[in-house]
PDB file of C-alpha atoms and ligand atoms in Angstrom:
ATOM      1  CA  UNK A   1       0.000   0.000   0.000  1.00 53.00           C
ATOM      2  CA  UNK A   2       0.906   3.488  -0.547  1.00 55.00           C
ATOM      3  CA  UNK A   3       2.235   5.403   2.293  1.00 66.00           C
ATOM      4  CA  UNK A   4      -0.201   8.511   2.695  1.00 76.00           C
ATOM      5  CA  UNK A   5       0.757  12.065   4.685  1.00 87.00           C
ATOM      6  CA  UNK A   6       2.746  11.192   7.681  1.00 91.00           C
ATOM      7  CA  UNK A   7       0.243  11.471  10.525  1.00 93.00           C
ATOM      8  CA  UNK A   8       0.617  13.261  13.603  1.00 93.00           C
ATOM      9  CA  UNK A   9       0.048  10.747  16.750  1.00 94.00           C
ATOM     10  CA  UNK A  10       0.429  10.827  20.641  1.00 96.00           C
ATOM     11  CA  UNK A  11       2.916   8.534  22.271  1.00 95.00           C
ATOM     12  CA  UNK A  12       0.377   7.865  25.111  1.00 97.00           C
ATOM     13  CA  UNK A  13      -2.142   6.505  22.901  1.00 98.00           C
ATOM     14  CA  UNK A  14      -3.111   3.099  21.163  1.00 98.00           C
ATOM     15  CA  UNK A  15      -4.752   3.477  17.839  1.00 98.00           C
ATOM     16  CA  UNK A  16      -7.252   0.849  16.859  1.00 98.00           C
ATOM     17  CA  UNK A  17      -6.154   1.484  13.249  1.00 98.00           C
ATOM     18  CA  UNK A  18      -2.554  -0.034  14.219  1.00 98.00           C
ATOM     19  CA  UNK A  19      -4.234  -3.454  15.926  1.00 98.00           C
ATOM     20  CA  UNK A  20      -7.381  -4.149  13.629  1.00 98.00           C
ATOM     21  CA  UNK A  21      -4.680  -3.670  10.667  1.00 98.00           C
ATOM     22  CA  UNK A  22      -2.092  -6.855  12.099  1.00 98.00           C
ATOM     23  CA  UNK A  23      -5.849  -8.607  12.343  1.00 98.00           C
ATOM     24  CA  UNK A  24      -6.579  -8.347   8.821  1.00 98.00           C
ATOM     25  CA  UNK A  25      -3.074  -8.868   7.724  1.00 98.00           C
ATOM     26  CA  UNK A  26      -2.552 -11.850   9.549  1.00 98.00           C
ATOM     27  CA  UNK A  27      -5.603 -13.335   8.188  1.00 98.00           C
ATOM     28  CA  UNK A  28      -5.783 -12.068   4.646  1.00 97.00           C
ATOM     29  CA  UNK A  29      -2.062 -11.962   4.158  1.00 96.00           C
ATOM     30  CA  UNK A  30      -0.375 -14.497   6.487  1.00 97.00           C
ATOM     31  CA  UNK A  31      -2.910 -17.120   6.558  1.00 96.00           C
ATOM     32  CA  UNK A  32      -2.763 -17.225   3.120  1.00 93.00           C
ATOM     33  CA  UNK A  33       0.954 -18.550   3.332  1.00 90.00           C
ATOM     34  CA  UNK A  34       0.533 -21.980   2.743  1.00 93.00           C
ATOM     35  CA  UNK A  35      -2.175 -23.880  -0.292  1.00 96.00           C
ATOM     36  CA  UNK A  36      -4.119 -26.189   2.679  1.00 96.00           C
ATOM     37  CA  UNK A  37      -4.084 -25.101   5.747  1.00 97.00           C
ATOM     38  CA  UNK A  38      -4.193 -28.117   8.312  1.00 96.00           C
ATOM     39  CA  UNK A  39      -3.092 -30.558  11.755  1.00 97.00           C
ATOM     40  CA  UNK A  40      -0.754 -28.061  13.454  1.00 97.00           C
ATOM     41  CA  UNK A  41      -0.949 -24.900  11.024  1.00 97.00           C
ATOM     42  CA  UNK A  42      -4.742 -25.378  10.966  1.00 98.00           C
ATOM     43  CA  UNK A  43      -5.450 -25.692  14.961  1.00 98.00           C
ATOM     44  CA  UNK A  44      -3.041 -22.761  15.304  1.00 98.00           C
ATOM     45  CA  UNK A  45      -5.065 -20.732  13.230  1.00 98.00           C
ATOM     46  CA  UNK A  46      -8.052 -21.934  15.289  1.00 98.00           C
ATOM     47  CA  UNK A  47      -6.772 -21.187  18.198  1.00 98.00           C
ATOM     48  CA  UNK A  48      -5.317 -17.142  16.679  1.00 98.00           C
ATOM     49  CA  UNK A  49      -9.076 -16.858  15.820  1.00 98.00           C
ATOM     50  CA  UNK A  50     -10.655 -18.353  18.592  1.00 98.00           C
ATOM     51  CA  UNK A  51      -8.171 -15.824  21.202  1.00 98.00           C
ATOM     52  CA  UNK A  52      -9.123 -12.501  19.038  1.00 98.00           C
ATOM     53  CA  UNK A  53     -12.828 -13.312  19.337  1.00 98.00           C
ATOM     54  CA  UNK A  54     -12.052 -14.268  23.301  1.00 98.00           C
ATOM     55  CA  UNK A  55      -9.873 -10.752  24.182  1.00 98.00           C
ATOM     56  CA  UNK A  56      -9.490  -8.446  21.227  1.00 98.00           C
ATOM     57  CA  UNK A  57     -11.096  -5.157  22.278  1.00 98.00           C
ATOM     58  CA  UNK A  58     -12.350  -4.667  18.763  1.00 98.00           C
ATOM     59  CA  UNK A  59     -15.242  -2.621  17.151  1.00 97.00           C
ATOM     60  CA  UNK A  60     -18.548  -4.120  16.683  1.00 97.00           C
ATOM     61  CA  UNK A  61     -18.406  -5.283  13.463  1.00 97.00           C
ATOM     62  CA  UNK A  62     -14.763  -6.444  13.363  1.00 97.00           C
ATOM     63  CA  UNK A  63     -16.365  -8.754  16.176  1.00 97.00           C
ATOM     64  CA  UNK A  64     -18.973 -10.046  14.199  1.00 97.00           C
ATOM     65  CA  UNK A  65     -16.633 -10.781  11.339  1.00 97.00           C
ATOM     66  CA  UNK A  66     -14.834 -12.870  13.825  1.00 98.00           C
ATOM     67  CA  UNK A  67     -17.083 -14.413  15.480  1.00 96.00           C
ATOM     68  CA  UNK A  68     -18.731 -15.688  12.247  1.00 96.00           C
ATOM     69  CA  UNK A  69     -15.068 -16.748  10.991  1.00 97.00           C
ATOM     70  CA  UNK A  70     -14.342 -19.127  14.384  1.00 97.00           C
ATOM     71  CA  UNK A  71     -17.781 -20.004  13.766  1.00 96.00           C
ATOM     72  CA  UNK A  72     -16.959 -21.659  10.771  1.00 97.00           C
ATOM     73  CA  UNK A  73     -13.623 -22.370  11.002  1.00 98.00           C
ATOM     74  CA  UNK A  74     -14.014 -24.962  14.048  1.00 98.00           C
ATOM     75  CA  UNK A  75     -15.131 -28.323  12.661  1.00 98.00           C
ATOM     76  CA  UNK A  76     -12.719 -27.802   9.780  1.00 98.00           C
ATOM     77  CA  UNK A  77     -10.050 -30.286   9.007  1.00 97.00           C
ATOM     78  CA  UNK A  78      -8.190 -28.785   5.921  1.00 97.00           C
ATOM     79  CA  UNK A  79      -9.147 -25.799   4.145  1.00 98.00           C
ATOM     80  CA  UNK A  80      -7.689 -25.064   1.066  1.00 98.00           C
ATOM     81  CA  UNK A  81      -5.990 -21.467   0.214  1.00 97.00           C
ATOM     82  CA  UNK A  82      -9.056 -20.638  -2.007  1.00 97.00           C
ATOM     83  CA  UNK A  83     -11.520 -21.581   0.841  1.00 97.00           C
ATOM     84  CA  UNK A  84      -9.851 -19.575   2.964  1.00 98.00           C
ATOM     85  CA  UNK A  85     -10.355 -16.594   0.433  1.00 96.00           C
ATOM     86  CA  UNK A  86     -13.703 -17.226   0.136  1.00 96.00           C
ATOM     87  CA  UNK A  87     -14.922 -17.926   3.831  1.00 96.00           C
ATOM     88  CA  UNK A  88     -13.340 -14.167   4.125  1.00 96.00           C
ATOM     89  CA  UNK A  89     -15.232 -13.023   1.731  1.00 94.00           C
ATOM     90  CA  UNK A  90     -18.142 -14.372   2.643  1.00 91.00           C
ATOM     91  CA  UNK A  91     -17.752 -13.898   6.424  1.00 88.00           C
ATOM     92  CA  UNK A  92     -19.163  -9.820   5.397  1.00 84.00           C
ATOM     93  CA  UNK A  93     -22.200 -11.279   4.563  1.00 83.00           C
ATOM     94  CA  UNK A  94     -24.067 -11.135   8.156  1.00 84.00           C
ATOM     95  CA  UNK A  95     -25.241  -7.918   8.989  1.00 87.00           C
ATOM     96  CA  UNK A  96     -23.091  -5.001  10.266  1.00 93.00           C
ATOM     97  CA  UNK A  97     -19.896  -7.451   9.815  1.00 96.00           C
ATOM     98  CA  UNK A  98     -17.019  -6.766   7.867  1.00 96.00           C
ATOM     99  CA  UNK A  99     -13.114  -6.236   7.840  1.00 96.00           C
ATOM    100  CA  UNK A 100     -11.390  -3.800   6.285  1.00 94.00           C
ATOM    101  CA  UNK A 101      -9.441  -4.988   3.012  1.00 94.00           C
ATOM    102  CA  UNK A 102      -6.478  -2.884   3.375  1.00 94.00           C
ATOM    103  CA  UNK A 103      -4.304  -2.012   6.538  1.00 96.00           C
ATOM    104  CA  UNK A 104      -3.419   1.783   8.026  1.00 96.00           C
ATOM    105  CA  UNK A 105      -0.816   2.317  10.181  1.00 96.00           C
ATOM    106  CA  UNK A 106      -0.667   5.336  12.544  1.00 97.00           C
ATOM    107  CA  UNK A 107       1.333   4.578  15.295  1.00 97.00           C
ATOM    108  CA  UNK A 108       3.097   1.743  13.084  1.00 97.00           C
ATOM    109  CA  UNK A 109       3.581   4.106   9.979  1.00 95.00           C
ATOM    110  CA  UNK A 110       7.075   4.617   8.998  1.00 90.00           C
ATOM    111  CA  UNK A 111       9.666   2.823   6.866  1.00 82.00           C
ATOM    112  CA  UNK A 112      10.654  -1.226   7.814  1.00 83.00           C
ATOM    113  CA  UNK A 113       7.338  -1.322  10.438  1.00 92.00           C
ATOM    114  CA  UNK A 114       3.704  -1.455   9.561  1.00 96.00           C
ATOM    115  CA  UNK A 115       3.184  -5.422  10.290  1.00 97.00           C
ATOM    116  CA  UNK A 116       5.819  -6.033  12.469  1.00 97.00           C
ATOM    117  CA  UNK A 117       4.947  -3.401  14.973  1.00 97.00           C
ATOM    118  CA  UNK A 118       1.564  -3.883  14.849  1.00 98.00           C
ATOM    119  CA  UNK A 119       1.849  -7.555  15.513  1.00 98.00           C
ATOM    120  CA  UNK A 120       3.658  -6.839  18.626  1.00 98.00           C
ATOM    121  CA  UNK A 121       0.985  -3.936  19.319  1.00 98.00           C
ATOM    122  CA  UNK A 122      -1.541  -6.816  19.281  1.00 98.00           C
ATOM    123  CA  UNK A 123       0.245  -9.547  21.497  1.00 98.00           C
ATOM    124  CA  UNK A 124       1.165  -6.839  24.179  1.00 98.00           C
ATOM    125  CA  UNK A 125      -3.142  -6.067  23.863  1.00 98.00           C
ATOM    126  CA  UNK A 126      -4.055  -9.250  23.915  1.00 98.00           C
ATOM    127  CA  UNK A 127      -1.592 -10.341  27.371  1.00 98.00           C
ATOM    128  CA  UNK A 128      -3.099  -7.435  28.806  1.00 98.00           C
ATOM    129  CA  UNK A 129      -6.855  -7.852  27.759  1.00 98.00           C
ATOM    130  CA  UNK A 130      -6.117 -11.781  28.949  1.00 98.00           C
ATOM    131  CA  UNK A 131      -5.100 -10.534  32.514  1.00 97.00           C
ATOM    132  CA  UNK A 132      -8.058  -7.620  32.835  1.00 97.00           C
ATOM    133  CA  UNK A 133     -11.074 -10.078  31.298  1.00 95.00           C
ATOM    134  CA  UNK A 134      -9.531 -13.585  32.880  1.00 91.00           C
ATOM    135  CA  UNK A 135      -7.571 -12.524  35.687  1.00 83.00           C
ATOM    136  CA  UNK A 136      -8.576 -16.162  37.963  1.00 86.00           C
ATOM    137  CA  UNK A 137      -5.154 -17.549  38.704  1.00 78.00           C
ATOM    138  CA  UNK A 138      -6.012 -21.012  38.489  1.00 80.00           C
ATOM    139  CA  UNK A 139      -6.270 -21.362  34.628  1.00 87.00           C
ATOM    140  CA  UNK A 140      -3.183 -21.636  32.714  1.00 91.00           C
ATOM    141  CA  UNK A 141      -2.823 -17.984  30.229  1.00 96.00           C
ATOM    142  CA  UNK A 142      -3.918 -18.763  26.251  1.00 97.00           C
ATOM    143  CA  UNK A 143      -2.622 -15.840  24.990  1.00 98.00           C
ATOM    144  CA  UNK A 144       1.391 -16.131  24.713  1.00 98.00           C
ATOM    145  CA  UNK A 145       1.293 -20.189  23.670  1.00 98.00           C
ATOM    146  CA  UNK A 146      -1.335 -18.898  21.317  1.00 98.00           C
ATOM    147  CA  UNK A 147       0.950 -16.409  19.757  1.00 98.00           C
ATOM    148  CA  UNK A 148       3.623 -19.012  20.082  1.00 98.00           C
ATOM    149  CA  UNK A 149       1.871 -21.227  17.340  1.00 98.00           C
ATOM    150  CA  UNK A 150       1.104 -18.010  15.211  1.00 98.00           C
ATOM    151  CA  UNK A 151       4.693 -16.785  15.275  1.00 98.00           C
ATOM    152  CA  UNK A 152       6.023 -20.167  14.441  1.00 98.00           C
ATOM    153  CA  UNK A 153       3.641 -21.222  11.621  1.00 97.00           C
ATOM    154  CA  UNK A 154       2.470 -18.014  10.065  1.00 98.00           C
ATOM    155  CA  UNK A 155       4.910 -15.391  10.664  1.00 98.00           C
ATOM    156  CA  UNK A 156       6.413 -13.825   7.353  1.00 96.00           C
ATOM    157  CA  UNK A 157       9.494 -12.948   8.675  1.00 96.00           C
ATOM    158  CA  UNK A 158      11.518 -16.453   9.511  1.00 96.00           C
ATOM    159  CA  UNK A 159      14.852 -15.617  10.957  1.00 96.00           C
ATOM    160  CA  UNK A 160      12.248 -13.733  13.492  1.00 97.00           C
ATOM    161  CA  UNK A 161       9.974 -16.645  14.262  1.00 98.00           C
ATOM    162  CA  UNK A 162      13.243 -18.633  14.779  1.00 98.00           C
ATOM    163  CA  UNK A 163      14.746 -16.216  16.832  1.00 98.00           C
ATOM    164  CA  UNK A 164      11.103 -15.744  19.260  1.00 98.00           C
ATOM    165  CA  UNK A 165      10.537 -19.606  19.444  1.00 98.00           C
ATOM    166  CA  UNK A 166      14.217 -20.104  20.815  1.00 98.00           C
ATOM    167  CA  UNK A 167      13.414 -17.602  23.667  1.00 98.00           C
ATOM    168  CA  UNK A 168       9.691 -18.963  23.921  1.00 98.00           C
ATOM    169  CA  UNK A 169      11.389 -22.611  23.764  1.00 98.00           C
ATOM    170  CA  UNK A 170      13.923 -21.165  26.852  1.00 97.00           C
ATOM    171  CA  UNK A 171      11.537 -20.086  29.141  1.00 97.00           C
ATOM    172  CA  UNK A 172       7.428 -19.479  28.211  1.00 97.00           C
ATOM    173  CA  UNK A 173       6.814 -23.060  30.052  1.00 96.00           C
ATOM    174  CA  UNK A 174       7.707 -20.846  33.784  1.00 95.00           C
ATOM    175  CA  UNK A 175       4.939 -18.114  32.974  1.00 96.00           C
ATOM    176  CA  UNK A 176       2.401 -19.373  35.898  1.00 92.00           C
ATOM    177  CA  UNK A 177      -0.226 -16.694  35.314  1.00 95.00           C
ATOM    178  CA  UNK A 178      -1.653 -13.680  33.386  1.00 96.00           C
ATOM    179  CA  UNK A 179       0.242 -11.121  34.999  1.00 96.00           C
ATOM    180  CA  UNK A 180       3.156 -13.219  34.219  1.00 96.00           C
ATOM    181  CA  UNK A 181       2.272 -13.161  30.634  1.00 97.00           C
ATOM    182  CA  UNK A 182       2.345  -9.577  30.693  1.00 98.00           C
ATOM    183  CA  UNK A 183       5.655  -9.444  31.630  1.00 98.00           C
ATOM    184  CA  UNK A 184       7.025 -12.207  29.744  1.00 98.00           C
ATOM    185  CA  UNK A 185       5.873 -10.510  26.862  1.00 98.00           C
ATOM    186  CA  UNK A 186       7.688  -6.952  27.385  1.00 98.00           C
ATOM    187  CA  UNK A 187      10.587  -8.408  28.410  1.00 98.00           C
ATOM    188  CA  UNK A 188      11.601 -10.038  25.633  1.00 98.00           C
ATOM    189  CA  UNK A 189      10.438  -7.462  23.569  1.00 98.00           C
ATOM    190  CA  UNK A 190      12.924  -5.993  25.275  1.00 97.00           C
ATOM    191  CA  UNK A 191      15.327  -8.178  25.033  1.00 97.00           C
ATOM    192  CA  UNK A 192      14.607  -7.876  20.796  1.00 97.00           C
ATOM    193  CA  UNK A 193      14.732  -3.793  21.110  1.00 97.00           C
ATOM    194  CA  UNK A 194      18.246  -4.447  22.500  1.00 96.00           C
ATOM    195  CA  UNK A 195      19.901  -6.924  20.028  1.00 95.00           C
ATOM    196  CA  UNK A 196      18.362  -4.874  17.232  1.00 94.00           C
ATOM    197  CA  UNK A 197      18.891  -1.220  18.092  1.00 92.00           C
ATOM    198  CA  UNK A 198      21.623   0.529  16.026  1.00 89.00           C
ATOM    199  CA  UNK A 199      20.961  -2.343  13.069  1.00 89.00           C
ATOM    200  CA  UNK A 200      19.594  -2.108   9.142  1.00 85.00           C
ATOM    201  CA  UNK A 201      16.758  -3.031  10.857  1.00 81.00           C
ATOM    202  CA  UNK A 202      15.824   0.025  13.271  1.00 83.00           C
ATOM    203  CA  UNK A 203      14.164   2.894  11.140  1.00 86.00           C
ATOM    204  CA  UNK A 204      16.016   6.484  12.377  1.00 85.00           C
ATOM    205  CA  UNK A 205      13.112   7.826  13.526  1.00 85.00           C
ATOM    206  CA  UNK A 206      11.955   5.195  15.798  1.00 88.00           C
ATOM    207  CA  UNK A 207      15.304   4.298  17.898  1.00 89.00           C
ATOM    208  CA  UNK A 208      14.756   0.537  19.570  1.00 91.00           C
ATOM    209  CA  UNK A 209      14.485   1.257  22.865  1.00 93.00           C
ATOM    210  CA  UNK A 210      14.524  -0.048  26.459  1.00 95.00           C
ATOM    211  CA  UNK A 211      10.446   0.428  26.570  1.00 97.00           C
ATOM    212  CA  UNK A 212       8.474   2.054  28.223  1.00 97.00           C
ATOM    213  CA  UNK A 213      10.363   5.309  28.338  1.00 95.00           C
ATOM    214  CA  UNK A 214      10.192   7.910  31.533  1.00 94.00           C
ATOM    215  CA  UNK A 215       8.324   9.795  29.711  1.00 95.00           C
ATOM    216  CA  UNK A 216       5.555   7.173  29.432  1.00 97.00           C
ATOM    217  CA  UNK A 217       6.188   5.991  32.605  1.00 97.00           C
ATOM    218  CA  UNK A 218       8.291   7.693  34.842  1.00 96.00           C
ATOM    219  CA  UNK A 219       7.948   5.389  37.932  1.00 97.00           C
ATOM    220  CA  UNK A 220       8.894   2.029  35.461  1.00 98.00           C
ATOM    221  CA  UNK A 221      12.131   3.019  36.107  1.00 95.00           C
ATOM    222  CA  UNK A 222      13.974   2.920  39.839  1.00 92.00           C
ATOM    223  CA  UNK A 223      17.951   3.805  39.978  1.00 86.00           C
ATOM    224  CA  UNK A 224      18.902   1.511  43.005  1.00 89.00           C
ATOM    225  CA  UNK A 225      22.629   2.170  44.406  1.00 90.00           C
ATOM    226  CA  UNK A 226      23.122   3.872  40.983  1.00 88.00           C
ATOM    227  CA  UNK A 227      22.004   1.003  38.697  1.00 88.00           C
ATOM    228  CA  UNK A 228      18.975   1.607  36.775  1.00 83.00           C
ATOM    229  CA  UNK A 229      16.083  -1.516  37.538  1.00 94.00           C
ATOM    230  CA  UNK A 230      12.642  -1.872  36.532  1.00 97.00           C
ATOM    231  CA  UNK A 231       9.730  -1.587  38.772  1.00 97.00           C
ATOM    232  CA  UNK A 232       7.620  -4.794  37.703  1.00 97.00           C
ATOM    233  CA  UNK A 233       4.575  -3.430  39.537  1.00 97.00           C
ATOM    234  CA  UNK A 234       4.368  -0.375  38.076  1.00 98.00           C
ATOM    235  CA  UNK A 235       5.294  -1.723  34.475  1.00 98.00           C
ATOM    236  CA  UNK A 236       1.996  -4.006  34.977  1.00 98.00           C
ATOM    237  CA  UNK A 237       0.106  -0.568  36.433  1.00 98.00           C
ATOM    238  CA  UNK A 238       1.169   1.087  33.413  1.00 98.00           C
ATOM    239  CA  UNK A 239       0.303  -2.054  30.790  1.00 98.00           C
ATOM    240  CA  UNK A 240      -2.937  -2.198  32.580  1.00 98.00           C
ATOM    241  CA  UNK A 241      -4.015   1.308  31.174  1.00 98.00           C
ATOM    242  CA  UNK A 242      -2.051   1.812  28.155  1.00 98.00           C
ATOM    243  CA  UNK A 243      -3.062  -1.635  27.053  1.00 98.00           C
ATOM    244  CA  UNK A 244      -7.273  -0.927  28.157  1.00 98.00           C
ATOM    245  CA  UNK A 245     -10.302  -0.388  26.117  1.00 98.00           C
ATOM    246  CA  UNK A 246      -9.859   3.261  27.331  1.00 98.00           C
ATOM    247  CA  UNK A 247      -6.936   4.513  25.810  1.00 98.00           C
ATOM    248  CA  UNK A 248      -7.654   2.915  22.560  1.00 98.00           C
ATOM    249  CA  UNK A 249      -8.523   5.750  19.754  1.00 98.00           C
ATOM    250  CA  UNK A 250     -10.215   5.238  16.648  1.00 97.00           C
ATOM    251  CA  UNK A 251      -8.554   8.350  14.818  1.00 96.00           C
ATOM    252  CA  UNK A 252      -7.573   7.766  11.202  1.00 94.00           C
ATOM    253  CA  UNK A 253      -9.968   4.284  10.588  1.00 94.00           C
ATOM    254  CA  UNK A 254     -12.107   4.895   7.484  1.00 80.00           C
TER     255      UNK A 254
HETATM  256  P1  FAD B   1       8.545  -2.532  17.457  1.00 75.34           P
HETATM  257  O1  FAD B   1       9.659  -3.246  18.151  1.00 75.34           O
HETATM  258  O2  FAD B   1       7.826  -3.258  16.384  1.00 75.34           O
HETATM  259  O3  FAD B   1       7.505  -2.084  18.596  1.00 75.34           O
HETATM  260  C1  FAD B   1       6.254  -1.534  18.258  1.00 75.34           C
HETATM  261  C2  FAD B   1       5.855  -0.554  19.320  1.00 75.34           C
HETATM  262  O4  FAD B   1       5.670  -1.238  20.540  1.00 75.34           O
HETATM  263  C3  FAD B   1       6.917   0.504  19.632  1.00 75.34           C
HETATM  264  O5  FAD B   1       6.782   1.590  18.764  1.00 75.34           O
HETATM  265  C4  FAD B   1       6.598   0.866  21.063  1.00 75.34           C
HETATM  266  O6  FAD B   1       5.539   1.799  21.088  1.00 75.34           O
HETATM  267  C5  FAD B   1       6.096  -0.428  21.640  1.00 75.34           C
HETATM  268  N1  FAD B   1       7.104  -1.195  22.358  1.00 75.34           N
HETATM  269  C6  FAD B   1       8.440  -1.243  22.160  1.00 75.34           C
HETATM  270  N2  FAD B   1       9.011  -2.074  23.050  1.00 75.34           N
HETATM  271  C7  FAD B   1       8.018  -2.576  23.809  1.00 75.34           C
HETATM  272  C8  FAD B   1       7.978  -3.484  24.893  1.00 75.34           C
HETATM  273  N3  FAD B   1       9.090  -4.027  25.407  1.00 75.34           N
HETATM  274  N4  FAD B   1       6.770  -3.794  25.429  1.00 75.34           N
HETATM  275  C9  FAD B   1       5.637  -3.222  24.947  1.00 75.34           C
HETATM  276  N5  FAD B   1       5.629  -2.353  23.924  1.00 75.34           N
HETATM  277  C10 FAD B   1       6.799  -2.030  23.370  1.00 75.34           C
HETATM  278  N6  FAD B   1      13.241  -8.025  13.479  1.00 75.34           N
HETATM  279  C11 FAD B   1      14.515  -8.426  13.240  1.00 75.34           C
HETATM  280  O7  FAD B   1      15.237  -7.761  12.481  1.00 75.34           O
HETATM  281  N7  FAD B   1      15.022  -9.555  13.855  1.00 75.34           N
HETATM  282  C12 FAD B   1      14.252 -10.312  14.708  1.00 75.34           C
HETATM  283  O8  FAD B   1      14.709 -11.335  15.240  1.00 75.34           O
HETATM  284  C13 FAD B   1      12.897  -9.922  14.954  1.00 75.34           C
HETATM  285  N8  FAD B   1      12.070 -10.677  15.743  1.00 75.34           N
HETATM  286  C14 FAD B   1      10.754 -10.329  15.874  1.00 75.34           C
HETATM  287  C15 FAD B   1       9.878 -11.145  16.608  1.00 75.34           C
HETATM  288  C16 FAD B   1       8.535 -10.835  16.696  1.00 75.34           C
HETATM  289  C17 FAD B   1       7.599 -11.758  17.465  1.00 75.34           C
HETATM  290  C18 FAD B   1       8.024  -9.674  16.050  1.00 75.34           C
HETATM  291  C19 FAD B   1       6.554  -9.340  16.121  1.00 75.34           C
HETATM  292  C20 FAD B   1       8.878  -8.856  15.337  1.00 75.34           C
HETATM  293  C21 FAD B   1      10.242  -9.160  15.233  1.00 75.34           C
HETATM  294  N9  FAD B   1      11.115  -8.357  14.514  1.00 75.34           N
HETATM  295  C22 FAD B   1      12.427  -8.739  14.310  1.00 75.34           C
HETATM  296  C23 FAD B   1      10.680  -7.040  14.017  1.00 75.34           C
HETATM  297  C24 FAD B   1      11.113  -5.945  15.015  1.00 75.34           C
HETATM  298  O9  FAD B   1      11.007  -6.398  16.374  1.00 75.34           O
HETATM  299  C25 FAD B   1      10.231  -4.704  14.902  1.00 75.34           C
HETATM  300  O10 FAD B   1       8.872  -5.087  15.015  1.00 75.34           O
HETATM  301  C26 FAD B   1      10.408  -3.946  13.602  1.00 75.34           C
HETATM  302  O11 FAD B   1      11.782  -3.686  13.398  1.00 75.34           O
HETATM  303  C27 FAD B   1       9.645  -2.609  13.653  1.00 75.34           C
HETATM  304  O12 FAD B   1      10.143  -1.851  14.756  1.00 75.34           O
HETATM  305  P2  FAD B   1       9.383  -0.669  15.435  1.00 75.34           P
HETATM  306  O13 FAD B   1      10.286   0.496  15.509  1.00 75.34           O
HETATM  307  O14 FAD B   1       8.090  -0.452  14.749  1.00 75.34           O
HETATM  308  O15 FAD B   1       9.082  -1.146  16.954  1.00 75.34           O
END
C-alpha cells in the first residue's frame, strides 16, 4: 500500500487502526501462506481466531466478522488457500460485519514497520486484555502459547519466528499466570529492542528502545545504588491502562 501524509500521533495513545490492521493482515495476508491449511498450522489458526474473538477489544463489526469466521472455522479439518479466500469473503455477509481490506498504520507508519509493529501492538493487547477479562489464577494464560503457534507457523518474517521460538522454547513453560504473561511478553520485547537497536533493521526515527520510556512511565524506572532496575509493579500498572479499552482511539480508521 501506498504510504499517505505522515500522521501526527500521541505517544500515550493506542490506535485501533494499528491493531485491527495486524488482524486483517494476519488473516488475509499471512494465513494465506501456505495452499491447505491443516493438523498443526490449521489448529493454530483456530486457536489465533478463537483468542481474538475471546480478548481483542475490537469494534462491533470487526467482532462479528470474527465471530462468524471461528464459527466456521471450528469443525474444519483442511481448508484449502481458495476456501480460505472465500470464507473471508463471505464472512461480510451477516449484517453489520465486515473487515477492512487494506491495513493503516498510525502509530506503526514509517519505513521497515507497519506489520511487524503492529503484531507486537496486538500480542502486548491481547496479554493485557487476557489478565483484565480472565484474571482467575487457576487457569493456565492462552494468549502467549497462542501467539507461540502463530509466530512459528504463520509469521512472514523467519529468521524472526526462529529467533522468538528459541526464547519462547527457553523459558514461556515458567509463565504461571496472566500477569506473568504480561511481563514475559515486554521483556523479551525488550530483550529484541536491544539486540536490534543501532541495526539495518531500526528505522532512524523510531530508535529501539529499552520500553516504556520515563516519559511514558516515569515510575517504570527505579535507579537503586546507581544502577537503573525496573519496577515490575508499576510496568503491569502502566500495561494495565495503556493496554485498556480506554486509551484505545479510533482516529484515522475509514
Ligand atoms: P517494534 O519493536 O515493532 O515495537 C512496536 C511498538 O511497541 C513501539 O513503537 C513501542 O511503542 C512499543 N514497544 C516497544 N518495546 C516494547 C515493549 N518491550 N513492550 C511493549 N511495547 C513495546 N526483526 C529483526 O530484524 N530480527 C528479529 O529477530 C525480529 N524478531 C521479531 C519477533 C517478533 C515476534 C516480532 C513481532 C517482530 C520481530 N522483529 C524482528 C521485528 C522488530 O522487532 C520490529 O517489530 C520492527 O523492526 C519494527 O520496529 P518498530 O520500531 O516499529 O518497533
Amino acid at each position: 500500500t501506498t504510504p499517505g501524509p505522515w500522521k501526527v500521533i500521541d505517544r500515550r495513545k493506542l490506535y485501533m487502526a494499528d491493531v485491527e490492521s495486524a488482524v486483517l493482515y494476519t488473516l488475509r495476508r499471512e494465513a494465506t501462506r501456505y495452499d491447505f491449511l491443516e493438523k498443526e498450522q490449521l489448529s493454530a489458526m483456530k486457536q489465533y481466531v478463537a483468542v481474538l474473538v475471546k480478548y481483542f477489544p475490537g469494534r462491533l463489526p470487526i467482532m462479528n466478522y470474527l465471530r462468524n469466521l471461528d464459527f466456521w472455522l471450528r469443525p474444519k479439518t483442511n481448508v484449502s488457500k481458495s476456501e480460505w479466500e472465500e470464507a473471508l469473503r463471505n464472512k461480510n455477509e451477516l449484517p453489520n460485519a465486515w473487515l477492512p481490506e487494506n491495513p493503516t498504520w498510525v502509530a506503526c507508519q514509517g519505513s521497515k514497520r507497519g506489520f511487524p509493529c503492529g503484531l507486537w501492538t496486538l500480542f502486548h493487547l491481547l496479554t493485557v486484555q487476557e489478565a483484565l477479562l480472565s484474571p482467575q489464577p487457576h487457569t493456565p494464560p492462552e494468549v502467549l502459547p497462542t501467539m507461540r503457534g502463530y509466530v512459528h507457523y504463520f509469521f512472514g518474517c523467519r529468521q524472526c519466528a526462529d529467533h522468538f521460538e528459541a526464547m519462547a522454547a527457553e523459558s514461556m513453560n515458567k509463565v504461571r499466570n496472566k500477569d506473568g504473561s504480561i511481563l514475559w511478553l515486554w521483556s523479551r520485547h525488550n530483550r529484541v529492542n536491544a539486540r536490534l537497536a543501532g541495526t539495518a533493521s531500526e528505522d532512524p526515527k523510531f530508535p529501539k528502545i529499552q520500553w516504556p520510556p520515563k516519559d511514558l512511565c516515569w515510575s517504570c524506572q527505579i535507579t537503586i545504588n546507581g544502577r537503573l532496575m525496573w519496577d515490575e509493579r508499576a510496568i503491569l500498572r502502566f500495561f494495565k491502562s495503556h493496554f485498556s479499552r480506554g486509551n484505545i482511539y479510533l482516529d484515522f480508521l475509514k
